[in-house]
Coordinates of N, CA and C in Angstrom, one line a residue:
X1 N 118.3 86.6 130.2 CA 116.5 86.0 129.7 C 116.0 85.1 130.2
X2 N 114.5 84.9 130.3 CA 113.8 84.3 131.5 C 113.7 82.9 130.5
X3 N 113.3 82.1 131.5 CA 112.7 80.6 130.6 C 111.0 80.8 130.5
X4 N 110.9 80.0 129.6 CA 109.4 79.9 129.0 C 108.8 79.4 130.7
X5 N 109.2 79.1 131.4 CA 108.4 78.3 132.8 C 108.2 79.5 133.4
X6 N 109.4 80.6 133.9 CA 109.4 81.6 134.9 C 108.6 82.8 133.7
X7 N 108.1 82.8 132.6 CA 107.7 83.9 132.0 C 106.2 83.4 132.1
X8 N 105.7 82.1 132.0 CA 104.4 81.7 132.6 C 104.2 81.9 133.7
X9 N 105.2 81.8 134.9 CA 105.1 81.8 136.6 C 104.8 83.4 136.9
X10 N 105.0 84.4 136.1 CA 105.7 85.4 136.2 C 104.4 86.9 136.2
X11 N 103.4 86.3 135.0 CA 102.5 86.8 133.8 C 101.1 86.3 134.5
X12 N 99.8 86.9 134.5 CA 98.8 86.5 134.9 C 98.2 85.2 134.2
X13 N 97.9 84.1 134.7 CA 97.3 83.3 133.6 C 96.5 83.3 132.5
X14 N 95.3 84.7 132.5 CA 94.8 84.7 131.8 C 95.0 85.7 130.5
X15 N 96.2 86.0 130.8 CA 97.2 86.5 129.8 C 97.5 85.8 128.6
X16 N 97.0 86.4 127.3 CA 97.4 85.5 126.1 C 99.0 85.6 125.9
X17 N 99.5 84.8 125.5 CA 101.1 84.1 125.0 C 101.3 83.9 123.3
X18 N 101.7 84.3 123.0 CA 102.6 84.0 121.5 C 103.5 83.5 121.9
X19 N 104.0 82.2 121.2 CA 105.7 81.4 122.1 C 105.6 80.8 120.5
X20 N 107.5 81.9 119.8 CA 107.7 81.6 118.5 C 108.9 80.3 118.6
X21 N 108.7 79.1 118.0 CA 109.5 78.3 117.2 C 110.4 78.9 116.9
X22 N 111.4 78.9 116.8 CA 112.1 79.7 115.7 C 113.1 78.1 115.2
X23 N 112.7 78.6 113.5 CA 113.2 77.6 112.7 C 114.6 76.5 112.9
X24 N 115.7 76.7 113.5 CA 116.5 76.8 114.0 C 116.8 75.6 115.3
X25 N 115.6 75.4 115.7 CA 115.8 74.8 117.1 C 114.7 73.7 116.6
X26 N 114.8 73.4 115.6 CA 113.7 72.4 114.9 C 114.7 71.0 115.1
X27 N 114.1 69.9 115.3 CA 115.3 68.4 115.2 C 113.7 67.7 114.1
X28 N 114.4 67.7 113.2 CA 113.7 67.2 112.1 C 113.8 65.5 112.6
X29 N 114.8 64.9 112.6 CA 114.3 63.6 113.4 C 114.1 62.7 114.8
X30 N 113.3 64.0 115.4 CA 112.9 63.9 116.9 C 113.4 63.6 117.9
X31 N 114.6 64.5 118.0 CA 116.1 63.4 119.1 C 114.6 63.9 120.5
X32 N 115.3 63.2 121.6 CA 114.6 62.5 123.1 C 114.3 64.6 123.5
X33 N 115.4 65.4 123.5 CA 115.3 66.7 123.9 C 114.5 67.6 122.9
X34 N 113.9 67.4 122.4 CA 113.4 68.4 120.8 C 112.3 69.1 121.8
X35 N 112.4 70.3 121.1 CA 111.8 72.2 121.9 C 110.2 71.8 121.6
X36 N 109.5 70.9 120.7 CA 108.3 70.9 120.8 C 107.7 70.1 121.9
X37 N 107.6 68.6 122.0 CA 107.3 68.3 123.4 C 107.8 69.0 124.9
X38 N 108.7 69.5 124.4 CA 109.0 70.5 125.9 C 107.8 71.2 126.1
X39 N 108.0 72.3 125.1 CA 106.9 73.5 125.2 C 105.3 72.9 125.2
X40 N 104.9 71.9 124.8 CA 103.8 71.3 125.3 C 103.6 70.4 126.5
X41 N 104.8 70.4 126.8 CA 103.6 69.7 128.5 C 104.4 71.0 129.1
X42 N 105.0 72.3 128.9 CA 105.0 73.2 130.3 C 103.6 73.7 129.8
X43 N 103.5 73.9 128.8 CA 101.9 74.5 128.2 C 100.9 73.6 129.3
X44 N 101.0 72.4 129.2 CA 99.8 71.9 129.7 C 99.9 71.4 130.9
X45 N 101.1 72.1 132.1 CA 101.7 71.2 133.3 C 101.4 73.3 134.0
X46 N 101.4 74.5 133.6 CA 100.7 75.6 133.6 C 99.5 75.5 133.7
X47 N 98.8 74.8 133.2 CA 97.3 75.3 132.5 C 96.7 76.3 131.5
X48 N 97.9 76.7 130.7 CA 97.6 77.7 130.0 C 97.6 77.2 128.3
X49 N 96.7 76.1 128.3 CA 96.6 75.7 126.9 C 95.3 76.4 126.1
X50 N 94.4 77.5 126.9 CA 93.7 78.4 126.3 C 94.4 79.4 126.3
X51 N 95.0 79.8 126.8 CA 95.6 81.0 126.4 C 97.4 81.2 125.8
X52 N 97.8 80.1 125.2 CA 98.7 80.1 125.2 C 99.6 79.7 123.6
X53 N 99.3 80.5 122.7 CA 99.4 80.0 120.9 C 100.7 80.3 120.7
X54 N 100.8 79.1 120.1 CA 102.0 78.8 119.4 C 102.8 78.9 117.7
X55 N 103.8 79.7 117.9 CA 103.7 79.8 116.3 C 105.2 79.6 115.5
X56 N 105.1 79.1 114.4 CA 106.5 79.0 113.8 C 106.3 79.8 112.3
X57 N 107.7 79.9 111.7 CA 107.8 80.0 110.3 C 107.6 78.6 109.8
X58 N 108.1 77.7 110.5 CA 108.4 75.9 109.2 C 107.6 75.5 110.2
X59 N 106.7 75.0 108.8 CA 105.7 74.3 109.0 C 106.0 72.9 109.2
X60 N 106.9 72.1 109.4 CA 107.8 71.5 110.5 C 106.8 70.9 111.4
X61 N 108.0 72.3 112.1 CA 107.6 72.6 113.5 C 106.1 72.5 114.0
X62 N 105.1 72.9 113.1 CA 103.8 72.9 113.5 C 103.0 71.7 113.3
X63 N 103.3 71.0 112.1 CA 103.1 69.5 111.8 C 103.3 68.7 113.3
X64 N 104.7 68.6 114.1 CA 105.0 68.2 114.7 C 104.3 68.4 116.0
X65 N 104.1 69.2 115.9 CA 103.7 70.4 117.6 C 101.7 69.5 117.5
X66 N 101.2 69.6 116.0 CA 99.9 68.9 115.9 C 99.9 67.5 116.6
X67 N 100.5 66.9 115.7 CA 100.8 65.4 116.0 C 100.8 65.0 117.6
X68 N 101.6 66.0 117.7 CA 101.4 65.2 119.3 C 100.6 65.8 120.5
X69 N 100.0 67.0 119.4 CA 98.9 67.9 120.3 C 97.7 68.1 119.9
X70 N 96.4 67.3 120.1 CA 95.1 67.9 118.7 C 94.6 69.4 119.4
X71 N 95.1 69.6 121.0 CA 94.2 70.9 121.1 C 95.2 72.1 121.2
X72 N 96.5 72.1 121.0 CA 97.2 73.2 121.4 C 96.2 74.1 120.1
X73 N 97.1 75.6 120.2 CA 96.4 76.5 119.6 C 97.9 76.8 118.4
X74 N 97.8 76.6 117.5 CA 99.0 76.6 116.2 C 98.8 78.1 115.3
X75 N 100.1 78.9 115.0 CA 99.9 79.7 114.2 C 101.1 79.7 113.3
X76 N 100.9 79.8 112.0 CA 101.9 79.8 111.2 C 102.6 81.7 110.6
X77 N 103.4 81.3 111.1 CA 104.4 82.7 110.2 C 104.6 82.5 109.1
X78 N 104.2 84.0 108.7 CA 105.2 84.2 107.0 C 105.5 84.8 106.2
X79 N 106.6 85.0 105.4 CA 107.1 86.0 104.9 C 105.8 85.8 103.4
X80 N 105.3 84.7 103.3 CA 105.3 85.0 101.8 C 103.4 85.3 101.6
X81 N 103.5 86.0 100.9 CA 101.6 86.3 100.8 C 100.5 85.3 101.1
X82 N 99.6 85.2 101.1 CA 98.8 84.1 101.6 C 97.7 84.2 100.2
X83 N 98.1 82.7 100.2 CA 97.4 82.6 98.6 C 96.5 80.5 99.5
X84 N 95.9 80.6 98.6 CA 94.8 79.4 98.7 C 95.5 78.2 99.4
X85 N 96.7 78.0 98.9 CA 97.6 76.5 99.5 C 98.2 77.3 100.6
X86 N 98.1 78.2 101.1 CA 98.8 78.0 102.7 C 97.4 78.3 103.6
X87 N 96.5 78.9 103.1 CA 95.2 78.9 103.9 C 94.7 77.6 104.2
X88 N 95.1 76.1 102.7 CA 94.3 75.3 103.0 C 95.4 74.6 104.4
X89 N 96.6 74.9 103.9 CA 97.2 74.0 104.7 C 97.5 74.8 106.7
X90 N 96.8 76.0 106.0 CA 96.5 76.1 107.9 C 94.8 75.7 108.3
X91 N 94.3 75.0 107.5 CA 93.2 74.9 108.0 C 93.1 73.8 108.2
X92 N 93.8 72.2 107.5 CA 93.8 71.4 107.5 C 95.0 70.7 108.6
X93 N 95.8 71.6 109.1 CA 96.6 71.4 110.1 C 95.9 72.2 111.7
X94 N 95.0 73.1 111.3 CA 93.9 73.7 112.7 C 95.0 74.3 113.3
X95 N 95.2 75.5 112.3 CA 95.7 76.9 112.5 C 94.8 77.6 113.6
X96 N 94.8 78.2 114.5 CA 94.2 79.5 115.2 C 93.6 80.2 114.2
X97 N 95.0 80.9 113.9 CA 95.5 82.0 113.2 C 96.7 81.9 112.0
X98 N 96.9 83.4 111.3 CA 98.0 82.5 110.8 C 98.9 84.4 110.0
X99 N 100.3 84.5 110.7 CA 100.4 85.7 111.0 C 101.6 86.1 110.1
X100 N 100.6 86.8 108.9 CA 101.8 87.3 107.4 C 102.4 88.7 108.1
X101 N 104.0 88.8 107.4 CA 104.4 89.8 107.4 C 103.3 91.4 106.7
X102 N 103.5 92.7 107.6 CA 103.1 93.5 107.4 C 102.7 94.2 106.0
X103 N 104.0 94.2 105.3 CA 104.2 94.6 104.1 C 103.9 93.9 102.8
X104 N 103.5 92.5 103.5 CA 102.5 91.8 102.1 C 101.1 91.4 102.1
X105 N 100.7 91.5 103.6 CA 99.2 91.2 104.0 C 98.4 92.2 102.8
X106 N 97.5 91.8 102.3 CA 96.5 92.0 101.6 C 95.3 91.4 101.8
X107 N 93.7 92.2 101.4 CA 92.8 91.6 101.4 C 92.5 90.4 101.4
X108 N 92.8 90.6 100.1 CA 92.5 89.4 99.7 C 93.6 87.8 99.6
X109 N 94.5 87.9 100.7 CA 94.5 87.0 101.2 C 94.0 86.8 102.8
X110 N 93.6 88.4 103.3 CA 93.0 88.2 105.0 C 91.6 87.1 104.1
X111 N 91.0 87.5 103.1 CA 89.7 87.3 102.4 C 90.1 85.1 102.8
X112 N 90.8 84.8 102.1 CA 90.8 83.5 102.2 C 91.2 82.6 103.3
X113 N 92.3 82.9 104.4 CA 91.7 82.9 105.5 C 90.5 83.0 106.1
X114 N 90.2 84.1 106.5 CA 88.9 84.2 107.3 C 87.6 83.0 106.1
X115 N 87.8 82.8 105.2 CA 87.1 82.0 104.8 C 86.9 80.6 105.2
X116 N 88.6 80.6 105.4 CA 88.7 78.9 106.6 C 88.5 79.2 108.0
X117 N 88.2 80.2 108.6 CA 88.0 80.8 109.6 C 89.1 80.7 110.9
X118 N 90.4 81.2 109.7 CA 91.6 81.8 110.3 C 91.7 83.0 110.8
X119 N 92.0 83.3 111.8 CA 92.2 85.2 112.4 C 93.3 85.3 111.8
X120 N 94.2 86.3 111.2 CA 95.1 87.5 110.5 C 95.5 88.1 111.7
X121 N 96.3 88.1 112.2 CA 97.0 89.3 112.7 C 98.8 89.1 111.6
X122 N 98.9 90.0 111.7 CA 100.3 90.4 110.8 C 101.3 91.2 111.6
X123 N 102.7 90.6 111.4 CA 103.4 91.6 112.2 C 104.4 92.3 111.0
X124 N 105.4 92.9 111.5 CA 105.5 94.0 112.2 C 105.2 95.2 112.3
X125 N 103.7 95.7 113.0 CA 102.9 96.8 112.8 C 103.9 97.8 113.7
X126 N 104.1 98.7 113.4 CA 104.8 100.0 114.4 C 104.7 101.2 114.0
X127 N 104.2 101.9 113.1 CA 103.9 102.9 111.8 C 102.1 103.0 112.1
X128 N 102.1 104.2 112.2 CA 100.4 104.9 112.1 C 99.9 104.4 110.4
X129 N 101.1 104.3 109.5 CA 100.6 104.0 108.8 C 100.9 102.6 107.9
X130 N 101.4 101.7 108.6 CA 101.5 100.4 108.4 C 100.4 99.8 109.4
X131 N 100.0 100.2 110.6 CA 98.6 99.7 111.0 C 96.8 100.3 110.3
X132 N 97.0 101.6 110.1 CA 96.4 101.9 108.9 C 96.2 101.0 107.4
X133 N 96.8 100.5 106.8 CA 96.8 99.6 105.7 C 96.4 97.9 106.2
X134 N 97.2 98.0 107.3 CA 96.7 96.0 107.4 C 94.9 96.1 108.4
X135 N 94.8 97.2 108.6 CA 93.2 97.3 109.2 C 92.5 97.3 108.6
X136 N 93.0 98.8 107.3 CA 91.9 98.5 105.6 C 92.2 97.3 104.8
X137 N 93.0 96.1 105.5 CA 93.0 94.5 104.4 C 92.6 94.1 105.5
X138 N 91.3 94.2 106.5 CA 90.7 93.4 107.4 C 91.1 92.6 108.4
X139 N 92.5 92.7 109.2 CA 93.3 92.4 109.6 C 92.7 92.1 111.3
X140 N 92.6 90.6 111.8 CA 91.9 90.7 113.2 C 93.0 91.4 114.3
X141 N 94.2 91.6 114.1 CA 95.0 92.2 115.8 C 96.4 92.3 114.8
X142 N 97.2 93.0 115.1 CA 98.8 93.6 114.9 C 99.3 92.8 115.6
X143 N 101.0 92.6 115.4 CA 101.5 92.6 116.4 C 102.8 93.6 116.1
X144 N 103.1 93.8 117.2 CA 104.1 95.0 117.3 C 104.8 95.2 117.9
X145 N 106.2 95.9 118.1 CA 106.9 96.5 119.2 C 106.8 97.6 120.0
X146 N 105.7 98.0 119.8 CA 105.1 99.2 120.8 C 103.8 99.3 120.5
X147 N 103.6 98.4 121.6 CA 101.8 97.8 121.7 C 100.8 99.0 122.5
X148 N 101.8 100.4 123.5 CA 100.8 101.0 124.1 C 100.3 102.0 122.8
X149 N 101.1 102.2 121.4 CA 100.9 103.4 121.0 C 99.4 103.1 119.6
X150 N 98.9 101.5 120.0 CA 98.2 101.4 119.3 C 96.4 100.7 120.0
X151 N 97.2 100.7 122.0 CA 96.0 100.8 122.6 C 94.2 101.6 122.9
X152 N 94.7 102.6 122.4 CA 93.8 103.5 122.5 C 92.9 103.1 120.5
X153 N 93.5 103.1 119.7 CA 93.2 102.9 118.4 C 91.8 101.6 118.7

């Protein structure tokens, strides 16, 4: 498995990358070797601030990242339906986008995020049926295991 630094070095600088920080990596007491400052430092050192989005299911991780860097692009990953409270949280945190699970994505939830000028990219869309349904909900894009399948759409 390559390091994040190796990925940044290998891929073109204009390629957009979503870096997900898993909840089990969060150090609530902010240890010296916490993942959040390491990711920020690497994104800035590699001049990837415009092309990297950092996402997590754990709101505390996103809050910690925002406290440390006002310019970092953030996204909330969620298995819960989007409601007005979630939209307000994303707005207040300055999230660029929200990434709900495809099976629970609704046009109402997408509308709430769009009202806050937050993009919606739903995961994991691997079938044409799921793709058609979430596109009808108004999502801005999809996260898939098979990008080639949807490139022509």
